[in-house]
XYZ file of C-alpha atoms in Angstrom:
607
model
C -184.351 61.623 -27.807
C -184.191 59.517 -30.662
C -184.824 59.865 -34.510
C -187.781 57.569 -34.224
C -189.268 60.076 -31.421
C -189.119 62.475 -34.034
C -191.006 60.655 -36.874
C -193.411 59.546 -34.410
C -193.854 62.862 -33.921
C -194.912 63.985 -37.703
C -196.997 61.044 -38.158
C -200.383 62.329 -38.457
C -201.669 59.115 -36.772
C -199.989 59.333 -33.628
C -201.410 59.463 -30.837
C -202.772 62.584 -28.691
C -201.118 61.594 -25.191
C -197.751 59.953 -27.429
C -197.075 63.207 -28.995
C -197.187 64.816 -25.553
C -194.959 62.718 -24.230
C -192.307 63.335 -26.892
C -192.951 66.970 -26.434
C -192.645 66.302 -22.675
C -189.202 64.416 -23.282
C -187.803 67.285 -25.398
C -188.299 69.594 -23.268
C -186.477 67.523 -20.606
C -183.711 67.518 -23.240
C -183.559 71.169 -23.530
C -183.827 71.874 -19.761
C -180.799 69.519 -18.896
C -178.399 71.479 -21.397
C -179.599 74.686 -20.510
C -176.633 75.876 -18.823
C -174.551 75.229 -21.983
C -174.620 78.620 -23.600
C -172.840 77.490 -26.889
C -175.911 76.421 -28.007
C -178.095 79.281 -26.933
C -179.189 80.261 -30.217
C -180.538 76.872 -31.153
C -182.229 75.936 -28.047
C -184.062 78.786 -27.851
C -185.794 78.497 -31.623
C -186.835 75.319 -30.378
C -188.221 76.195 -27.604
C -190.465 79.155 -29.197
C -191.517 75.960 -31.160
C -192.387 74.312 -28.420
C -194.059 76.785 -26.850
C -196.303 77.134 -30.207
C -196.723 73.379 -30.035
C -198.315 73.317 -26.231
C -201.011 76.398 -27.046
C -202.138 74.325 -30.183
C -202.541 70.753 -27.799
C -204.188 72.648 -25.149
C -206.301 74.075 -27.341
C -207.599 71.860 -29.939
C -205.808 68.464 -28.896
C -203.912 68.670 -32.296
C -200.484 69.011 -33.327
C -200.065 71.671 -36.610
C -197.946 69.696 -39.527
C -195.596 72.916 -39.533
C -195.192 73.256 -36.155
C -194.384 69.586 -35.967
C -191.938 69.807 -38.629
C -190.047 72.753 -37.314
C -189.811 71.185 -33.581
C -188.046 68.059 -35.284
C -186.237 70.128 -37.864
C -184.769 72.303 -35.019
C -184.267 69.011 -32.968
C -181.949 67.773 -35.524
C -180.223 70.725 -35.882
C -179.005 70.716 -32.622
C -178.657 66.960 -32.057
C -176.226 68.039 -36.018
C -174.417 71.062 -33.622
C -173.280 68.080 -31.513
C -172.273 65.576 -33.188
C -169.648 67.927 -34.734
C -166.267 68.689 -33.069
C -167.116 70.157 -30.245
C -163.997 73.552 -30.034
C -162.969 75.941 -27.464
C -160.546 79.097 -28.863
C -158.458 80.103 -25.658
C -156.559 83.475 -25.472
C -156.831 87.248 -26.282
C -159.344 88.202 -28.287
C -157.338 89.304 -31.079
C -155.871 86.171 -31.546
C -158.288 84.247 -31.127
C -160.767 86.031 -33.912
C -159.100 84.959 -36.717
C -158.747 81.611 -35.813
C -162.474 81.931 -35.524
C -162.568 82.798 -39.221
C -160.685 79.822 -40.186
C -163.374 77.447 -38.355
C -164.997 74.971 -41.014
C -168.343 75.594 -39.742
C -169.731 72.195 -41.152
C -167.149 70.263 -39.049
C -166.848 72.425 -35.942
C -169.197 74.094 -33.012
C -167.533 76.693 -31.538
C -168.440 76.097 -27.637
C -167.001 79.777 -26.979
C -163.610 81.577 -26.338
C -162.066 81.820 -22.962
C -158.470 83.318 -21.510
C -158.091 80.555 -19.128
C -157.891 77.038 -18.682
C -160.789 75.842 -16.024
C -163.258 72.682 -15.720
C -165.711 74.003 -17.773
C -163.691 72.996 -20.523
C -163.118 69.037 -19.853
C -166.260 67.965 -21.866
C -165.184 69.737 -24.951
C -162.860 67.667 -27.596
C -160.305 70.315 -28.875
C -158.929 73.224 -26.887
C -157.530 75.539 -29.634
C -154.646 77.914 -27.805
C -154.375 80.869 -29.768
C -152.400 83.067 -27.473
C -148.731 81.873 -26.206
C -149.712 80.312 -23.412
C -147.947 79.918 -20.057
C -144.456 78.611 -20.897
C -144.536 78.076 -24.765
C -143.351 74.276 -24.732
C -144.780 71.553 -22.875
C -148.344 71.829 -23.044
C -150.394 69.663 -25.193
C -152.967 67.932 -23.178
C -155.877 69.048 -20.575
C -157.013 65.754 -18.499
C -158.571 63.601 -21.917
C -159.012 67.300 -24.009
C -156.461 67.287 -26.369
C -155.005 71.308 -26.747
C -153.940 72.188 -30.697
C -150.680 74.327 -30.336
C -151.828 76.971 -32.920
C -149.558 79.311 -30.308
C -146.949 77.304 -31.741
C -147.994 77.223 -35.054
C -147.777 80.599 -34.959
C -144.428 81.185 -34.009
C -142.909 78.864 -36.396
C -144.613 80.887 -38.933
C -143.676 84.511 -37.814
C -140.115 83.809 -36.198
C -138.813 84.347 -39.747
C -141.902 86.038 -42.303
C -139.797 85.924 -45.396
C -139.521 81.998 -44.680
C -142.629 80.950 -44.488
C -143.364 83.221 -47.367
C -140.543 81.144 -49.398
C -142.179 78.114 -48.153
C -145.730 79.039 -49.657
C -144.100 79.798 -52.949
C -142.126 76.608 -52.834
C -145.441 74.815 -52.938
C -146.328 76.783 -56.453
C -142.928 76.482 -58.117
C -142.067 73.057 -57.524
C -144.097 72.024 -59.939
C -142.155 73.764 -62.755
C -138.761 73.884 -61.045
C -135.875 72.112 -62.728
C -133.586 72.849 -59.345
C -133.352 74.473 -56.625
C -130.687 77.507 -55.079
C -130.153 76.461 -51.174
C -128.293 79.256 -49.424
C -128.332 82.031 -47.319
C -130.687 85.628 -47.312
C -128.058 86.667 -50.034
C -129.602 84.259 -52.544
C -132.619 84.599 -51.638
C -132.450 88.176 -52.099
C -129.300 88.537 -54.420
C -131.005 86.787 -57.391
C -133.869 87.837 -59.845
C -135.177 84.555 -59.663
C -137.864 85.093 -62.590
C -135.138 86.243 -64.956
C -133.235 82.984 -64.825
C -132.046 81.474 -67.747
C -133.836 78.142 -66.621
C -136.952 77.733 -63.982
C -134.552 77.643 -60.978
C -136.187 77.542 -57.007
C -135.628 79.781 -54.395
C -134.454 77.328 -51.470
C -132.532 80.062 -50.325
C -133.472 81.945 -46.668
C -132.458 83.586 -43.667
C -130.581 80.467 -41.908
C -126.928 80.649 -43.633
C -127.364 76.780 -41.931
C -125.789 74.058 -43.840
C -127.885 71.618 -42.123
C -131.194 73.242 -42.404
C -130.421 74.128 -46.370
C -129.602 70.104 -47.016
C -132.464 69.360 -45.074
C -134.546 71.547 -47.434
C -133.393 70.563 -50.085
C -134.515 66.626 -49.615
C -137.703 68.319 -49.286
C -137.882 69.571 -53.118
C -136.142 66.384 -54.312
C -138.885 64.210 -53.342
C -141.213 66.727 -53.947
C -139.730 67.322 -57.648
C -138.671 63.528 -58.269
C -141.668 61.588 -56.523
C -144.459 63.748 -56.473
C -144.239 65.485 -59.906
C -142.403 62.605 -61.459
C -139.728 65.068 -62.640
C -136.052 65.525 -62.836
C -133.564 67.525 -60.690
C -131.019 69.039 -62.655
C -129.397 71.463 -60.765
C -128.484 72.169 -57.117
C -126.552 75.598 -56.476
C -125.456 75.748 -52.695
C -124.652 79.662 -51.556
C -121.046 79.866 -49.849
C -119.508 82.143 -47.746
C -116.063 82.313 -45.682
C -117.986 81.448 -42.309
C -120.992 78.984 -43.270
C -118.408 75.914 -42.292
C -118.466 77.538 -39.169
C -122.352 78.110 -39.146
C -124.783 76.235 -36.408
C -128.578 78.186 -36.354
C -129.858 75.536 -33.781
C -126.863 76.550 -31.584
C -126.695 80.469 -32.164
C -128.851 83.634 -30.644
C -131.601 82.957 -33.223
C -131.915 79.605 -32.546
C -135.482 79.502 -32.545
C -135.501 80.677 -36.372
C -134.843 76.576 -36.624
C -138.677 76.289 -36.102
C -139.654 78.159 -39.144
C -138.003 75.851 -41.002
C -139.438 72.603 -40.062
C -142.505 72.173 -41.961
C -139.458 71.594 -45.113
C -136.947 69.582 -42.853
C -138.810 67.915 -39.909
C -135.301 68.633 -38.305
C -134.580 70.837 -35.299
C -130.745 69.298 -35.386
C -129.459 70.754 -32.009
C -132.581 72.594 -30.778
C -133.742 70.802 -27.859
C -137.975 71.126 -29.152
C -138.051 67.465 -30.521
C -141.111 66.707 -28.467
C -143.005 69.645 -29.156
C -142.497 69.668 -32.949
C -143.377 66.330 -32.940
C -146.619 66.736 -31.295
C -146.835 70.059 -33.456
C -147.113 68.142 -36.187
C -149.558 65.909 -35.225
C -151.791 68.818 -33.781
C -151.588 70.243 -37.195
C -152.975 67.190 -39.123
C -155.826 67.532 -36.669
C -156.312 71.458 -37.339
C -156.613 70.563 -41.046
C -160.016 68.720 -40.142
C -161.241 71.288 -38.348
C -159.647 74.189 -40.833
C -159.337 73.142 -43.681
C -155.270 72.088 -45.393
C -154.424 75.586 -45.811
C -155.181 77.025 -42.617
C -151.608 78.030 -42.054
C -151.201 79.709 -45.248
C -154.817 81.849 -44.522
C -153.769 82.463 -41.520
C -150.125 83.639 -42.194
C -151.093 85.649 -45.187
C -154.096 87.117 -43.385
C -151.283 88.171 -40.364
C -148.805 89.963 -43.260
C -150.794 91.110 -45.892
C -147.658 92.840 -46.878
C -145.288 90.208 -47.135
C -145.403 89.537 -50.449
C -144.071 93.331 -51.890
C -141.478 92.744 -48.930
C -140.055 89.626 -49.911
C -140.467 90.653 -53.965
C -139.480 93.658 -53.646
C -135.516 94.735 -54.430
C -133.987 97.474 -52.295
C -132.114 100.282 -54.722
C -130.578 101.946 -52.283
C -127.172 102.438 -52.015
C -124.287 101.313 -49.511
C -122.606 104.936 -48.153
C -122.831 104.471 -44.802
C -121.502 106.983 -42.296
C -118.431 107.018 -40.375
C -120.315 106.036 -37.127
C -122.048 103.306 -39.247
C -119.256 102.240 -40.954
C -117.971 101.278 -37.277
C -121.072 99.598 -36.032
C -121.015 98.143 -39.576
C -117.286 96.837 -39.053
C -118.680 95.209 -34.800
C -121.543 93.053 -37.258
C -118.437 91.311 -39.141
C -116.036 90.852 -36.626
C -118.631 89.034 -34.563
C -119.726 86.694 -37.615
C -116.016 85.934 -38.109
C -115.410 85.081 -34.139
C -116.705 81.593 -34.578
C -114.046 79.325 -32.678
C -116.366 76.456 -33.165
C -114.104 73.238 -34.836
C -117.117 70.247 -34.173
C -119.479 72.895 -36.500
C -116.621 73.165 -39.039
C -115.865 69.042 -38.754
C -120.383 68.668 -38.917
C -120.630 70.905 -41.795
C -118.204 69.458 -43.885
C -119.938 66.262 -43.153
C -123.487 67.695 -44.330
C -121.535 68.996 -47.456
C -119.960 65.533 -48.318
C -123.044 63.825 -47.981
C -125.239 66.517 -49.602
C -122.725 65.932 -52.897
C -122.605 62.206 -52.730
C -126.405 62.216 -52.869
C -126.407 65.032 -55.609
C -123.612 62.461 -57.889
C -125.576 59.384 -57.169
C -128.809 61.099 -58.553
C -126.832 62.887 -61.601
C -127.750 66.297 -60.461
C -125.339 69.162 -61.346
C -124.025 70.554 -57.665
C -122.871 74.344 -58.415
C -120.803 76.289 -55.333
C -122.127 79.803 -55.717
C -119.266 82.422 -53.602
C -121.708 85.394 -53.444
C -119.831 88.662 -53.882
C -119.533 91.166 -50.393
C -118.712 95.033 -50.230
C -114.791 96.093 -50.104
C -115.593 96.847 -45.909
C -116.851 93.554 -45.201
C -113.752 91.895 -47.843
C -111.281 93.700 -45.758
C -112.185 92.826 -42.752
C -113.455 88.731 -43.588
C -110.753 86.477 -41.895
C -107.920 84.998 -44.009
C -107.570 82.259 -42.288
C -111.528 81.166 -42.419
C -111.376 82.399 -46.553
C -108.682 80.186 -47.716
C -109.926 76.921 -45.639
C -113.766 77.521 -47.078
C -111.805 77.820 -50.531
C -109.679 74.666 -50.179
C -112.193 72.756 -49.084
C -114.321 73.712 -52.205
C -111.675 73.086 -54.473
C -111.829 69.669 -53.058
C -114.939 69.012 -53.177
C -115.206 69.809 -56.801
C -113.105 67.532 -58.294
C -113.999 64.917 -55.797
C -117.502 65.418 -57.042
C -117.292 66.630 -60.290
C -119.268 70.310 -58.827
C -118.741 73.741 -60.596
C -117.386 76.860 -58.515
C -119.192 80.161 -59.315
C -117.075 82.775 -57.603
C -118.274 86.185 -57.184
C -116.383 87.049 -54.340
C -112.819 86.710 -56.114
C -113.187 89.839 -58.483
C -113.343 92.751 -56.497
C -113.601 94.909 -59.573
C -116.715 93.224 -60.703
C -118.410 94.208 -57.589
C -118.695 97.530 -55.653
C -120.490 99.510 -52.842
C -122.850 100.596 -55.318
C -124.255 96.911 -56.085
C -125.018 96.850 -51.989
C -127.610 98.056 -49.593
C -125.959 97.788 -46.512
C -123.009 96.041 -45.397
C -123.974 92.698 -46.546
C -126.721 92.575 -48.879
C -127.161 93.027 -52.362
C -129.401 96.057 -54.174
C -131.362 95.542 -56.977
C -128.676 96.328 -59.261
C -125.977 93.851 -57.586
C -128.600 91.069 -58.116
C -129.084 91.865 -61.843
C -125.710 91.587 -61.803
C -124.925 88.311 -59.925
C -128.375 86.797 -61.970
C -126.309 87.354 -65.419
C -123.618 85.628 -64.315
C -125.597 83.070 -63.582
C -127.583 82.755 -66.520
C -124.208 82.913 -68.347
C -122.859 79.796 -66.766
C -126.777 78.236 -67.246
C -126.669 78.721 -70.798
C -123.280 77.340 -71.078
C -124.383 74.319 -69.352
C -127.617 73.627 -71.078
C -127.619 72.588 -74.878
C -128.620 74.607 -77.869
C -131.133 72.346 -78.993
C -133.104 72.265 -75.742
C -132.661 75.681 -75.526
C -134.803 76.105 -78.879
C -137.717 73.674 -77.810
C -138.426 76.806 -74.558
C -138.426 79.742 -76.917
C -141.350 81.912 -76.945
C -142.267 85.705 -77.891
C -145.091 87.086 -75.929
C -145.788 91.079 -76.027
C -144.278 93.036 -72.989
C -146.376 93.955 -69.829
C -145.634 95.832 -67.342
C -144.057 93.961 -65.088
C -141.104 93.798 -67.835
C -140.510 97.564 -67.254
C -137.312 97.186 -65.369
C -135.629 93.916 -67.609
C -135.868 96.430 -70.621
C -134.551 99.238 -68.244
C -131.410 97.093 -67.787
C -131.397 95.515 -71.829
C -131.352 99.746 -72.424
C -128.589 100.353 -70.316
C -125.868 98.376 -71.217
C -122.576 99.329 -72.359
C -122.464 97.007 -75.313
C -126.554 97.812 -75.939
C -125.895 101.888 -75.707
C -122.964 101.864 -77.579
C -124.449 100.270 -80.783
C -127.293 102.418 -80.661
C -127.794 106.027 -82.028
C -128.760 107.375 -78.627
C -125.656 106.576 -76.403
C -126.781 108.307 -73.042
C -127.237 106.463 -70.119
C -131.506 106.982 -69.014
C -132.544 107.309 -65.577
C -134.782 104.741 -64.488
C -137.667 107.092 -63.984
C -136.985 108.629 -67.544
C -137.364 104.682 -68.559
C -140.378 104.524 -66.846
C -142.625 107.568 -68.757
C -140.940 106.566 -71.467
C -142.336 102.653 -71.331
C -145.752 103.617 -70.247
C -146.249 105.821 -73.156
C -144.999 103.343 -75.527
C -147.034 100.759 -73.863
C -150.338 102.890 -74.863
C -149.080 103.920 -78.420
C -151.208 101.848 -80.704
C -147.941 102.533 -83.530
C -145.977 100.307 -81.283
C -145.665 96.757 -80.560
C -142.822 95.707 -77.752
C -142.091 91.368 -77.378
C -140.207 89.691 -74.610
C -138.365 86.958 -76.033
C -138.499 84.019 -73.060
C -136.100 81.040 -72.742
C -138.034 78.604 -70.832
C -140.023 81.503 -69.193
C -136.984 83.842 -68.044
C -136.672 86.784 -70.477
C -133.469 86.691 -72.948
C -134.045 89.890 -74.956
C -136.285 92.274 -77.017
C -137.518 93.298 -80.114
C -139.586 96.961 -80.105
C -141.084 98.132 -83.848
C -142.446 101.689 -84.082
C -144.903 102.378 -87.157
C -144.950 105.233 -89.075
C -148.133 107.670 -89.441
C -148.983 106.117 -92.285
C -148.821 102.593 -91.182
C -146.943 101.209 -93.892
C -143.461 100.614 -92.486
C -142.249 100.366 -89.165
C -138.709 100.671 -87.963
C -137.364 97.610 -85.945
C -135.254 97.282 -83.176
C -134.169 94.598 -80.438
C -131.376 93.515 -77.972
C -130.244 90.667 -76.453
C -129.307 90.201 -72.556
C -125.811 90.182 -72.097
C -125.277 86.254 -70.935
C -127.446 85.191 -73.537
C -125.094 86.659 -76.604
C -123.884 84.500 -79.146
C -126.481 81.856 -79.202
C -128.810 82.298 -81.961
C -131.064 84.013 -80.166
C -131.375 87.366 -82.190
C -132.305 85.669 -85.217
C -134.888 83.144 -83.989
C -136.583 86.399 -82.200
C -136.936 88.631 -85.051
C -138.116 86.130 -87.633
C -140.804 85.158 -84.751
C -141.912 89.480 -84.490
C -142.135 89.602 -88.011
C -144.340 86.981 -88.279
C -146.570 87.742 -85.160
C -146.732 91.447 -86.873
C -147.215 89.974 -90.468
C -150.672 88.409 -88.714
C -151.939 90.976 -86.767
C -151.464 93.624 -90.302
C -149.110 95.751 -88.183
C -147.424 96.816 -91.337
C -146.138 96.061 -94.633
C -142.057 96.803 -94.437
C -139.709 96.229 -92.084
C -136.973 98.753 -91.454
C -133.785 98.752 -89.576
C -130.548 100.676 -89.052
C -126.831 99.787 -88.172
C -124.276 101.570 -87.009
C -120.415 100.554 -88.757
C -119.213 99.138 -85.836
C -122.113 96.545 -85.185
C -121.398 93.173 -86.845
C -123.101 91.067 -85.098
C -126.542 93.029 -86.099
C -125.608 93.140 -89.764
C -124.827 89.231 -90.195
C -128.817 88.971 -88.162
C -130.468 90.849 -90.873
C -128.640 89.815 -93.872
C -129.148 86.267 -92.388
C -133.132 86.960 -92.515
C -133.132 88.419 -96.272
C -133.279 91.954 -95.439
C -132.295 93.741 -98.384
C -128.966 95.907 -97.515
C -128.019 99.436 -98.054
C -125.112 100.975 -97.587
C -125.036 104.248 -95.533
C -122.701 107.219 -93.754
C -123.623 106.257 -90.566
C -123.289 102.032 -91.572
C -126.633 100.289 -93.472
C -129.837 100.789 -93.686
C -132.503 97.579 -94.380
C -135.611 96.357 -95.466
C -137.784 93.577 -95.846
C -141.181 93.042 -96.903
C -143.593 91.254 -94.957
C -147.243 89.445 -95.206
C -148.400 89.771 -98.672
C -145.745 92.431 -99.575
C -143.099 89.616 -99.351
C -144.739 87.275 -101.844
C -145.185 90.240 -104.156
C -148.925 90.946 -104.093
């Protein structure tokens, strides 16, 4: 059956017995696949057509124009249904449905979904194997059918969720990062990423794998560098007393390795070269037949919650029981017991070759010694503690990197900052993010500081940054109000400031990671409103106040907010007075410090 039977076929001129034939020969066609039920819908259309066709010959020796038409149109529309990829789905139905959902429809005919393997599907071209399968490795090919892994695909994704998750942000944030933090589920948990002093990535995941982390980390230089035609300037590697001793491909979670190698295309001792490998290519094929973001769809469709659970900081607090506190105390002893000296002598290799690349390439390589509760301190292994910290010493001035330690002030940190017996709360990474920012700002200069200034107004997703700006010692004890608020006191109080129309609240943002605030309230008669702001603690002492109020008075200034400024200092508070006398505010002396004012819009030209 041919596309020249078919025009013959519409052509008014053709002949009585010729158009019978072609009937004749169609029908043939359809009889000789009717055992192939994938394309049951389709044949049968065309054959009510052709059973119209036959009444209208036998009765008048004439062919209707429609009924010509639709017989070719439906014809080509299943000559269209196979030409395409011709697709099998094979395993439980629940896995295999949303695979079916992911089907480009224009690319792919979906011969049907079986739970087996048998001949009936040798004529196909893909077998799709949703389910695990058999044994999980091994299996790629049936006779000349080539079988697509998505099993496999699968379990890379979902052996570690909060990985793949990274991995799918990784793809968005690249494109602004200007480095990267490589560590263990401590970073990648322990830092408020989006209140970074600069656009640093999240690299950071549930491997504590020296290996896998440099391996990663290739993956966003030549993603930053060559793709976005940007430069790296940082790379901050998390540290602990054990990582030297650390081998993921080699431990009980070996298989976590997988998740990791759509970044790395490593597997470094796992013994799944071949499978990954053929993995790979099986995915390039799925992305015909799927679409590039298949994996993503499908992942995300899999954990619709995964976002709030990888976004989301734990508050809770460390106070675990005595019983716990024992299990608690099994958990480090075992991560300590690693008498492994070829992982030590391979990770120090990773780590001297991970900073010669970072010093050829003039990016800034930062050690980051994440901070531990005083239970897992007491118990970490001397011995393991002060090699990891001479060999860091050493590799700093070898290299020229910076050590952040966190773990060497046991006053800075306590039970309090922790959720459990290793991981820090939502509090303990506010913490460990200012001293981060605080070493950020030191390291990046005031004049390209200035160029990534901007004021926006506050939303809501800035509740908890101003919660923290309220709360600290230096911030309560210059104000008139002292007390320290509960966070869910904070909270009423934000919302109904948020909806007071006498109120305007800005976010001042350093290259988009929020440095302080500035919060004026207008009186009933809107005239005046009284002024107000703080800075973040690491970002003190650099201008910052100054630049942020002149930029809210003249954001209010063009919106008519007011006409007068207001503001009031306590005795005690310097730094404020020497902010507003720098801006012109006009300066009154008071019992409880000065008062000021200043004159905005019109007011302040006079008119």
């Amino acid at each position: 059956m041919t596309a020249r039977d078919l025009e013959e076929l519409l052509q008014e001129q053709t002949a009585y017995e010729r158009k019978c034939q072609i009937i004749s020969e169609i029908a043939a066609y359809i009889d000789g696949m009717s055992n192939q039920a994938a394309y049951r819908e389709q044949m049968d259309l065309l054959f009510a057509a052709l059973e119209k066709s036959v009444r209208e010959l036998e009765c008048g020796g004439r062919l209707d124009d429609a009924c010509a038409k639709e017989i070719a149109g439906r014809v080509s529309d299943l000559k269209r249904e196979q030409e395409k990829y011709q697709v099998w789905l094979l395993g439980e139905a629940a896995d295999c449905a949303p695979v079916e959902k992911l089907l480009d429809v224009s690319q792919v005919h979906l011969l049907g979904t079986v739970r087996q393997i048998s001949d009936g599907q040798r004529e196909s071209d893909y077998i799709i194997i949703c389910s695990q399968y058999e044994n999980i490795a091994g299996i790629h090919w049936f006779g000349k059918v080539r079988l697509l892994r998505f099993d496999l695909f699968r379990l890379m994704n979902e052996i570690s969720p909060e990985a793949t998750y990274q991995q799918i942000k990784n793809k968005k944030e690249v494109t602004t990062a200007a480095g990267v933090v490589c560590g263990m589920s401590y970073e990648q948990k322990g830092i408020c990423y989006e209140r970074l002093a600069r656009d640093i990535m999240c690299l950071a995941g549930p491997s504590q794998d020296l290996y896998t982390d440099y391996y990663r980390f290739l993956w966003a230089y030549d993603e930053i560098t060559d793709r976005q035609k940007r430069r790296m300037e940082y790379c901050i590697i998390g540290m602990s007393a054990y990582r030297l001793w650390w081998d993921l491909s080699r431990g009980s979670q070996s298989l976590r390795v997988l998740g990791f190698y759509p970044q790395t295309k490593k597997l470094h001792h796992l013994d799944w070269a071949e499978d990954a490998a053929e993995a790979w290519e099986d995915q390039r094929i799925c992305e015909k037949l799927m679409g590039q973001d298949f994996l993503e769809r499908d992942f995300l469709g899999r954990f619709p919650g995964i976002a709030e659970i990888c976004e989301t900081k734990r508050e809770e607090i460390y106070t675990p029981s005595k019983e716990q506190r024992k299990e608690d105390a099994k958990s480090i002893e075992r991560i300590f017991h690693k008498p492994y000296p070829e992982t030590y002598k391979e990770n120090l290799a990773v780590l001297e070759r991970w900073l010669e690349f970072l010093q050829k390439n003039n990016i800034k390589a930062v050690f980051l010694f994440m901070p531990f509760p005083a239970q897992f301190c007491e118990l970490t292994s001397g011995e393991m503690k002060r090699q990891t910290y001479l060999v860091l010493e050493n590799l700093c001035r070898k290299y020229g990197a910076d050590l952040i330690d966190l773990g060497g002030d046991q006053t800075a940190f306590t039970d309090a900052d922790f959720f459990d017996w290793s991981h820090l709360n939502a509090a303990g990474a506010a913490k460990v993010t200012r001293y981060l920012n605080e070493y950020l700002m030191r390291e990046t200069k005031q004049e390209d500081r200035m160029r990534g200034l901007h004021l926006r107004p506050a939303d809501a997703q800035d509740c908890r940054f101003l919660y923290e700006l309220r709360n600290d010692p230096l911030v309560r004890a210059s104000s008139f109000h002292t007390e320290e608020i509960p966070y869910e006191q904070h909270q009423k109080w934000y919302e109904q400031k948020r909806k007071n129309e006498n109120c305007r609240i800005y976010i001042l943002e350093d290259a988009g990671a929020p440095v302080g605030q500035v919060r004026a309230d207008r009186d009933e008669r809107g005239e005046s409103a009284e002024i107000s702001y703080a800075i973040a603690e690491w970002a003190r002492g650099n201008g910052y106040a100054s630049w942020m109020l002149a930029a809210a008075e003249e954001q209010l200034s063009e919106k008519g907010f007011c006409r007068e400024l207001l503001a009031e200092v306590k005795n005690d508070n310097i730094a404020s007075q020497k902010v507003f006398q720098k801006l012109g505010y006009e300066e009154q002396r008071e019992d409880y410090g000065f008062s000021y004012r200043r004159a905005i819009g019109q007011n302040a030209d006079g008119k």
